[in-house]
Coordinates of C-alpha atoms and ligand atoms in Angstrom, one line a residue:
X1 CA -76.0 -15.8 -80.5
X2 CA -77.1 -12.3 -79.8
X3 CA -77.5 -9.3 -82.2
X4 CA -79.2 -7.9 -85.2
X5 CA -78.1 -10.9 -87.4
X6 CA -80.0 -13.5 -85.3
X7 CA -83.2 -13.7 -87.4
X8 CA -81.2 -13.8 -90.6
X9 CA -78.8 -16.5 -89.2
X10 CA -81.7 -18.7 -88.1
X11 CA -83.7 -18.4 -91.3
X12 CA -80.4 -19.2 -93.3
X13 CA -79.1 -22.2 -91.3
X14 CA -82.4 -23.7 -89.9
X15 CA -84.9 -22.5 -92.6
X16 CA -87.2 -21.2 -89.8
X17 CA -87.7 -18.4 -87.3
X18 CA -89.1 -20.3 -84.4
X19 CA -91.9 -19.1 -82.1
X20 CA -90.4 -17.0 -79.5
X21 CA -89.2 -18.9 -76.3
X22 CA -90.4 -22.3 -77.5
X23 CA -88.0 -25.2 -78.1
X24 CA -88.3 -26.0 -81.9
X25 CA -86.8 -29.1 -83.6
X26 CA -84.8 -27.9 -86.6
X27 CA -82.3 -29.3 -89.0
X28 CA -79.1 -27.0 -89.3
X29 CA -77.5 -26.9 -92.7
X30 CA -74.4 -25.2 -94.2
X31 CA -74.6 -22.5 -96.8
X32 CA -74.7 -25.0 -99.7
X33 CA -77.5 -27.1 -98.0
X34 CA -75.4 -29.9 -96.5
X35 CA -77.0 -31.1 -93.2
X36 CA -74.9 -30.5 -90.0
X37 CA -77.1 -31.9 -87.3
X38 CA -80.6 -31.7 -86.1
X39 CA -81.4 -30.3 -82.7
X40 CA -83.4 -27.8 -80.7
X41 CA -83.6 -24.2 -81.4
X42 CA -84.7 -21.4 -79.0
X43 CA -85.4 -17.9 -80.1
X44 CA -85.5 -14.9 -77.7
X45 CA -86.7 -11.7 -79.4
X46 CA -85.3 -8.4 -78.0
X47 CA -85.8 -6.4 -75.8
X48 CA -87.1 -9.1 -73.4
X49 CA -84.0 -11.3 -73.9
X50 CA -81.0 -11.5 -71.5
X51 CA -78.9 -9.2 -73.6
X52 CA -81.9 -7.0 -74.7
X53 CA -81.2 -7.9 -78.3
X54 CA -82.6 -10.7 -80.5
X55 CA -80.9 -14.0 -79.1
X56 CA -80.9 -17.6 -80.0
X57 CA -79.7 -20.8 -78.5
X58 CA -78.9 -24.0 -80.2
X59 CA -79.0 -27.5 -78.6
X60 CA -77.0 -29.8 -80.8
X61 CA -75.3 -33.2 -80.2
X62 CA -72.3 -32.2 -78.3
X63 CA -69.5 -33.7 -80.3
X64 CA -66.6 -31.5 -81.1
X65 CA -67.0 -31.8 -84.9
X66 CA -70.7 -31.0 -84.7
X67 CA -70.1 -27.9 -82.6
X68 CA -67.2 -26.9 -84.8
X69 CA -69.2 -27.3 -88.1
X70 CA -72.0 -25.2 -86.6
X71 CA -69.8 -22.5 -85.4
X72 CA -68.0 -22.5 -88.8
X73 CA -71.3 -22.1 -90.7
X74 CA -72.6 -19.5 -88.4
X75 CA -69.4 -17.3 -88.4
X76 CA -69.2 -17.7 -92.3
X77 CA -72.4 -15.6 -92.4
X78 CA -71.9 -11.9 -93.1
X79 CA -71.9 -9.8 -89.9
X80 CA -71.5 -12.9 -87.5
X81 CA -68.4 -13.5 -85.4
X82 CA -67.4 -15.3 -82.2
X83 CA -68.5 -13.4 -79.1
X84 CA -65.6 -12.0 -76.9
X85 CA -65.3 -13.0 -73.3
X86 CA -68.1 -11.7 -71.2
X87 CA -69.7 -10.0 -74.3
X88 CA -73.2 -11.2 -73.8
X89 CA -73.2 -9.8 -70.1
X90 CA -71.5 -6.6 -71.5
X91 CA -74.3 -6.2 -74.0
X92 CA -76.8 -6.8 -71.3
X93 CA -75.2 -4.0 -69.4
X94 CA -75.1 -1.6 -72.4
X95 CA -78.7 -2.3 -73.0
X96 CA -79.6 -1.4 -69.4
X97 CA -80.6 -5.1 -68.5
X98 CA -78.0 -5.3 -65.7
X99 CA -75.9 -2.7 -63.8
X100 CA -72.3 -3.2 -63.3
X101 CA -72.5 -4.7 -59.8
X102 CA -75.0 -7.3 -61.1
X103 CA -72.7 -8.0 -64.0
X104 CA -69.9 -8.6 -61.6
X105 CA -72.1 -10.7 -59.3
X106 CA -73.1 -12.8 -62.3
X107 CA -69.5 -13.5 -63.1
X108 CA -69.1 -14.5 -59.3
X109 CA -72.1 -16.8 -59.6
X110 CA -70.7 -18.5 -62.7
X111 CA -67.4 -19.1 -60.9
X112 CA -68.8 -20.0 -57.6
X113 CA -67.3 -23.2 -56.1
X114 CA -68.7 -23.2 -52.6
X115 CA -72.1 -22.8 -51.2
X116 CA -71.2 -19.5 -49.5
X117 CA -69.8 -18.1 -52.7
X118 CA -73.0 -19.1 -54.5
X119 CA -75.2 -17.5 -51.9
X120 CA -73.3 -14.2 -51.7
X121 CA -73.1 -14.0 -55.6
X122 CA -76.8 -14.8 -56.0
X123 CA -77.8 -12.1 -53.5
X124 CA -75.8 -9.6 -55.5
X125 CA -76.9 -10.8 -58.8
X126 CA -80.5 -10.5 -57.7
X127 CA -79.7 -6.9 -57.1
X128 CA -79.4 -6.5 -53.4
X129 CA -76.0 -4.7 -53.6
X130 CA -77.2 -2.6 -56.6
X131 CA -80.4 -1.7 -54.7
X132 CA -78.4 -0.5 -51.7
X133 CA -76.1 1.7 -53.7
X134 CA -78.9 3.1 -55.7
X135 CA -80.9 4.0 -52.4
X136 CA -77.7 5.7 -51.2
X137 CA -77.2 7.6 -54.2
X138 CA -80.9 8.6 -54.1
X139 CA -80.3 10.0 -50.7
X140 CA -77.6 12.2 -51.8
X141 CA -79.4 13.3 -54.9
X142 CA -82.3 14.3 -52.8
X143 CA -80.1 16.2 -50.5
X144 CA -78.5 18.0 -53.5
X145 CA -82.0 18.7 -54.8
X146 CA -83.0 20.3 -51.5
X147 CA -80.0 22.6 -51.6
X148 CA -80.3 23.4 -55.3
X149 CA -83.9 24.4 -54.5
X150 CA -82.9 26.6 -51.7
X151 CA -80.2 28.3 -53.9
X152 CA -82.3 28.6 -57.1
X153 CA -85.8 28.9 -56.0
X154 CA -85.6 30.4 -52.5
X155 CA -88.2 33.1 -53.5
X156 CA -90.8 30.5 -54.5
X157 CA -93.5 30.0 -52.0
X158 CA -93.5 26.2 -52.3
X159 CA -90.0 25.8 -51.0
X160 CA -90.1 25.5 -47.2
X161 CA -87.7 27.8 -45.4
X162 CA -84.2 26.4 -45.2
X163 CA -85.0 22.9 -46.3
X164 CA -81.3 22.5 -46.8
X165 CA -80.6 22.6 -43.2
X166 CA -82.3 19.4 -42.6
X167 CA -80.3 17.3 -45.2
X168 CA -77.0 17.3 -43.1
X169 CA -78.2 14.9 -40.5
X170 CA -79.1 12.3 -43.1
X171 CA -75.8 12.7 -44.9
X172 CA -74.0 12.2 -41.5
X173 CA -75.9 9.0 -41.1
X174 CA -75.2 7.9 -44.6
X175 CA -71.4 8.4 -44.1
X176 CA -71.6 6.0 -41.1
X177 CA -73.7 3.4 -43.1
X178 CA -71.1 3.6 -45.9
X179 CA -68.2 3.0 -43.4
X180 CA -70.0 0.2 -41.8
X181 CA -70.6 -1.5 -45.2
X182 CA -66.9 -0.9 -46.2
X183 CA -65.9 -2.7 -43.0
X184 CA -67.7 -5.8 -44.2
X185 CA -65.3 -6.1 -47.2
X186 CA -63.0 -8.6 -45.5
X187 CA -66.1 -10.9 -44.9
X188 CA -66.8 -11.0 -48.6
X189 CA -63.1 -11.4 -49.3
X190 CA -63.1 -14.5 -47.0
X191 CA -66.2 -15.9 -48.7
X192 CA -64.6 -15.3 -52.2
X193 CA -61.1 -16.1 -51.6
X194 CA -61.3 -18.5 -48.8
X195 CA -60.7 -18.4 -44.9
X196 CA -57.0 -18.2 -44.7
X197 CA -55.5 -20.8 -42.3
X198 CA -51.7 -21.2 -41.9
X199 CA -50.0 -24.1 -40.1
X200 CA -46.8 -23.2 -38.1
X201 CA -44.7 -24.9 -35.5
X202 CA -41.1 -26.2 -35.0
X203 CA -39.6 -28.6 -37.5
X204 CA -41.0 -32.2 -37.3
X205 CA -44.1 -31.1 -35.4
X206 CA -46.2 -32.9 -38.0
X207 CA -47.4 -29.8 -40.0
X208 CA -47.2 -31.4 -43.4
X209 CA -48.7 -34.6 -42.0
X210 CA -51.7 -32.5 -40.7
X211 CA -52.1 -30.7 -44.0
X212 CA -52.3 -34.0 -45.7
X213 CA -54.8 -35.4 -43.2
X214 CA -57.0 -32.4 -43.7
X215 CA -56.7 -32.5 -47.5
X216 CA -57.0 -36.3 -47.4
X217 CA -54.2 -36.6 -50.1
X218 CA -50.4 -36.3 -50.1
X219 CA -50.2 -32.6 -50.9
X220 CA -46.9 -32.1 -49.0
X221 CA -43.9 -34.2 -48.5
X222 CA -43.5 -35.8 -45.0
X223 CA -40.4 -37.1 -43.6
X224 CA -38.6 -37.5 -40.2
X225 CA -35.9 -35.3 -41.3
X226 CA -36.4 -31.9 -39.7
X227 CA -36.6 -29.0 -42.2
X228 CA -38.4 -31.1 -44.9
X229 CA -40.8 -28.3 -45.9
X230 CA -39.3 -25.2 -47.2
X231 CA -41.9 -23.6 -49.5
X232 CA -45.5 -22.7 -48.8
X233 CA -47.9 -25.6 -49.6
X234 CA -51.5 -24.5 -49.9
X235 CA -54.7 -26.7 -50.2
X236 CA -58.3 -25.6 -50.5
X237 CA -61.0 -27.3 -48.6
X238 CA -64.9 -26.9 -48.7
X239 CA -66.1 -27.1 -45.1
X240 CA -69.8 -26.8 -44.6
X241 CA -69.9 -24.7 -47.9
X242 CA -67.2 -22.4 -46.9
X243 CA -63.8 -22.3 -48.9
X244 CA -60.9 -22.7 -46.4
X245 CA -57.4 -22.4 -47.6
X246 CA -54.9 -24.1 -45.4
X247 CA -51.2 -23.5 -46.0
X248 CA -48.3 -25.6 -44.6
X249 CA -45.1 -23.8 -43.9
X250 CA -41.3 -24.5 -43.0
X251 CA -40.7 -25.4 -39.5
X252 CA -39.5 -22.5 -37.5
X253 CA -36.0 -22.8 -36.0
X254 CA -32.8 -20.8 -35.7
X255 CA -29.5 -21.6 -37.5
X256 CA -31.1 -23.2 -40.5
X257 CA -29.4 -23.0 -44.0
X258 CA -30.1 -20.3 -46.6
X259 CA -33.0 -21.8 -48.4
X260 CA -34.7 -23.0 -45.2
X261 CA -34.3 -19.4 -43.7
X262 CA -36.2 -18.0 -46.7
X263 CA -38.9 -20.5 -46.1
X264 CA -39.1 -19.6 -42.4
X265 CA -39.4 -15.9 -43.4
X266 CA -42.2 -16.7 -45.7
X267 CA -43.9 -18.8 -43.0
X268 CA -43.6 -15.7 -40.6
X269 CA -45.1 -13.4 -43.2
X270 CA -48.1 -15.7 -43.9
X271 CA -48.7 -16.3 -40.3
X272 CA -49.0 -12.5 -39.7
X273 CA -51.6 -11.9 -42.3
X274 CA -53.6 -15.2 -41.9
X275 CA -57.2 -15.2 -40.5
X276 CA -56.1 -18.1 -38.3
X277 CA -52.9 -19.7 -37.2
X278 CA -52.7 -23.3 -36.2
X279 CA -49.7 -23.5 -33.8
X280 CA -48.5 -27.2 -33.7
X281 CA -46.4 -28.8 -30.9
X282 CA -45.2 -32.3 -30.9
X283 CA -46.6 -33.8 -27.7
X284 CA -44.0 -36.6 -27.8
X285 CA -41.0 -34.2 -28.1
X286 CA -39.6 -31.8 -25.5
X287 CA -41.4 -28.5 -25.4
X288 CA -40.1 -25.8 -27.8
X289 CA -40.6 -22.0 -27.1
X290 CA -43.4 -20.5 -29.1
X291 CA -42.2 -18.0 -31.6
X292 CA -43.6 -14.4 -31.8
X293 CA -46.3 -14.7 -34.6
X294 CA -47.8 -11.2 -34.6
X295 CA -51.3 -12.7 -34.9
X296 CA -53.6 -13.2 -32.0
X297 CA -56.0 -15.7 -33.8
X298 CA -54.4 -18.9 -32.8
X299 CA -55.4 -22.4 -32.1
X300 CA -52.9 -24.5 -30.2
X301 CA -52.7 -28.1 -31.4
X302 CA -50.9 -30.9 -29.8
X303 CA -49.8 -33.5 -32.4
X304 CA -48.9 -37.1 -32.6
X305 CA -51.2 -37.8 -29.6
X306 CA -51.1 -41.5 -30.7
X307 CA -47.7 -41.6 -29.2
X308 CA -48.9 -40.8 -25.7
X309 CA -50.3 -43.1 -23.1
X310 CA -54.1 -42.6 -22.8
X311 CA -55.7 -40.3 -20.4
X312 CA -53.5 -37.3 -20.9
X313 CA -55.5 -34.0 -20.6
X314 CA -55.5 -31.2 -23.2
X315 CA -52.7 -29.5 -21.1
X316 CA -53.0 -26.0 -22.5
X317 CA -53.8 -27.2 -26.0
X318 CA -57.2 -26.5 -27.8
X319 CA -57.1 -29.6 -29.7
X320 CA -55.1 -32.9 -29.7
X321 CA -54.6 -34.6 -33.1
X322 CA -53.0 -37.7 -34.6
X323 CA -52.5 -37.5 -38.3
X324 CA -51.6 -41.2 -38.1
X325 CA -54.8 -42.4 -36.5
X326 CA -57.1 -39.6 -37.6
X327 CA -57.9 -38.7 -34.0
X328 CA -59.0 -35.0 -33.6
X329 CA -59.1 -34.4 -37.2
X330 CA -63.0 -34.2 -37.5
X331 CA -62.9 -31.9 -34.4
X332 CA -60.4 -29.6 -36.0
X333 CA -62.3 -29.5 -39.3
X334 CA -65.4 -28.6 -37.3
X335 CA -63.6 -25.8 -35.4
X336 CA -62.3 -24.4 -38.8
X337 CA -65.8 -24.4 -40.3
X338 CA -67.3 -22.7 -37.1
X339 CA -64.7 -20.0 -37.2
X340 CA -65.2 -19.4 -40.9
X341 CA -68.8 -19.0 -40.2
X342 CA -68.2 -16.4 -37.4
X343 CA -65.6 -14.6 -39.6
X344 CA -68.1 -14.2 -42.4
X345 CA -71.0 -13.1 -40.3
X346 CA -74.7 -13.0 -41.1
X347 CA -75.6 -14.8 -44.2
X348 CA -78.1 -12.3 -45.5
X349 CA -75.8 -9.3 -45.2
X350 CA -75.1 -7.3 -48.4
X351 CA -71.3 -6.9 -48.6
X352 CA -69.2 -5.0 -51.1
X353 CA -67.7 -7.7 -53.3
X354 CA -64.9 -6.0 -55.1
X355 CA -62.0 -3.7 -54.1
X356 CA -63.4 -1.3 -56.9
X357 CA -66.6 -0.9 -54.8
X358 CA -64.6 -0.2 -51.8
X359 CA -62.3 2.4 -53.4
X360 CA -65.4 4.2 -54.8
X361 CA -67.3 4.0 -51.6
X362 CA -64.3 5.4 -49.6
X363 CA -64.1 8.3 -52.1
X364 CA -67.8 8.9 -51.9
X365 CA -67.7 8.8 -48.1
X366 CA -64.8 11.3 -48.2
X367 CA -66.8 13.6 -50.4
X368 CA -69.9 13.3 -48.1
X369 CA -67.8 13.9 -45.1
X370 CA -66.3 17.0 -46.7
X371 CA -69.6 18.4 -47.3
X372 CA -70.3 18.2 -43.5
X373 CA -66.9 19.6 -42.4
X374 CA -66.4 23.4 -42.7
X375 CA -70.1 24.1 -42.6
X376 CA -69.4 27.9 -42.6
X377 CA -68.7 27.6 -46.4
X378 CA -71.2 28.5 -49.0
X379 CA -73.9 26.1 -49.8
X380 CA -72.6 25.8 -53.5
X381 CA -69.2 24.5 -52.3
X382 CA -70.8 22.0 -49.9
X383 CA -73.2 20.9 -52.8
X384 CA -70.1 20.2 -54.9
X385 CA -68.8 17.8 -52.3
X386 CA -72.2 16.0 -52.3
X387 CA -72.0 15.8 -56.1
X388 CA -68.7 14.1 -55.9
X389 CA -70.2 11.6 -53.4
X390 CA -73.2 10.8 -55.7
X391 CA -71.0 10.6 -58.8
X392 CA -68.8 8.0 -57.0
X393 CA -71.7 5.8 -55.8
X394 CA -73.1 6.1 -59.3
X395 CA -70.0 4.9 -60.9
X396 CA -70.1 1.7 -58.8
X397 CA -73.3 0.6 -60.7
X398 CA -72.3 2.4 -63.9
X399 CA -75.3 4.7 -63.6
X400 CA -74.5 8.3 -64.0
X401 CA -77.4 10.4 -65.0
X402 CA -77.8 14.1 -64.3
X403 CA -81.4 14.2 -65.3
X404 CA -82.6 12.5 -62.1
X405 CA -81.7 15.5 -60.0
X406 CA -84.0 17.7 -61.8
X407 CA -86.7 15.0 -61.5
X408 CA -86.3 15.0 -57.6
X409 CA -86.6 18.9 -57.5
X410 CA -89.8 19.1 -59.4
X411 CA -91.4 16.1 -58.1
X412 CA -91.0 17.3 -54.5
X413 CA -91.8 20.8 -54.7
X414 CA -94.1 21.4 -57.6
X415 CA -92.0 24.2 -58.8
X416 CA -92.8 25.7 -62.1
X417 CA -96.4 24.5 -62.2
Ligands
GTP1 N1 -46.8 -41.2 -34.7 C1 -47.1 -40.2 -35.3 N2 -46.0 -39.6 -36.1 C2 -46.4 -38.5 -36.9 C3 -47.7 -38.0 -36.8 N3 -47.6 -36.8 -37.6 C4 -46.4 -36.7 -38.3 N4 -45.6 -37.8 -37.8 C5 -44.2 -38.1 -38.1 O1 -43.4 -37.0 -37.8 C6 -42.4 -36.7 -38.7 C7 -42.4 -35.3 -39.2 O2 -43.7 -35.1 -39.8 P1 -43.9 -33.9 -40.9 O3 -45.3 -34.0 -41.2 O4 -42.9 -34.0 -42.0 O5 -43.4 -32.7 -40.0 P2 -43.3 -31.1 -40.4 O6 -43.8 -30.3 -39.2 O7 -44.0 -30.9 -41.6 O8 -41.7 -31.0 -40.5 P3 -40.9 -29.9 -41.4 O9 -41.4 -29.8 -42.7 O10 -39.5 -30.5 -41.3 O11 -41.0 -28.6 -40.6 C8 -42.7 -37.8 -39.8 O12 -41.7 -38.8 -39.7 C9 -44.1 -38.2 -39.6 O13 -44.3 -39.5 -40.0 C10 -48.6 -38.5 -36.0 O14 -49.8 -38.0 -35.8 N5 -48.3 -39.6 -35.2
MG2 MG1 -43.3 -30.2 -43.3

């Protein structure tokens, strides 16, 4: 629990206010003195707590009835209620313990399923992303400060002549840095949402069998009837700590029925947007023309290699597999993992982790770029564009503070001494 009623609540139901940050054995009782359970109590006084307010944690025997009785007793106290979803983090943000980006990263850390997701979230929760944006915003604010200084205090001796002229080079570099950072968004999308692999090929090529072999369960129906799969069937794999989504699709052929045709259309759309296409051909069947997929990231896979006499070469295929014997499956899993690693790039890179960040950054870069274009305009107008850039970057982390601009002016030039 967190908030101004924590001390009162602890004294009421545990009879003690424990020493800060030390596990203390206590007996918890209801308002009329009946014992609920005994367990450990931890008290974190504000402002050093996670939320910045007085907080407490209870360790009780985990049975549902015990927890329900404790919650019931706590919420019956005046001014105590159940927390809303994310409310502890929200209070931490409002109390200046975390910025918005760190709050989002904390949510990502809590929901991380793979090692890559955990690493990215932890990097951002530790403030790497927030530090980058705050450094960028700082650069724009000092540029504005220089211009402001030139406009307001040009007659002061401490302001070097035309300091403002020097800022545009840095703003130009900053626009490029922001754009390079935005370009990394797809890498963080792959880490968060998974590397998107789509299996396509003619009917009966063994697509659903391969999906099942990769997933090691019967996720999709397999039969010798061509046109078995009509809808998209998706499974998520964890390969070397990366989330990889594999989607099985309807076999592509002409002259199919109405429902199957819809399935084929879906297959085409998914193949177009996929990070990687696995294009399957049945090695034991006559060759079928490859459909146009609109995606150049293709791994060609020859299937049912158990039906062939040994010694056949790869014959234009990247990998030969047999879902029946398992041959080639480990090689394919390795190839998928390797490609996911390449697609997500360097592990230590700071990446934008939300579309919200990207949208604000685009807007910020546009503002900064506008300040560079039309350099014949007055400095006031160009400073306005910079202000828009700084404001957008500040909005990402939830920090918008006009005071710091003045700080920069006076700390750099000793004006008004
Ligand atoms: N011998 C052998 N048969 C296989 C293999 N993989 C799939 N088959 C058989 O091939 C037939 C078609 O397999 P599916 O996995 O349903 O093929 P699909 O590509 O999903 O077919 P559609 O959904 O109709 O497009 C089934 O009878 C499978 O048992 C394999 O590696 N070896
Ligand atoms: Mg199928």
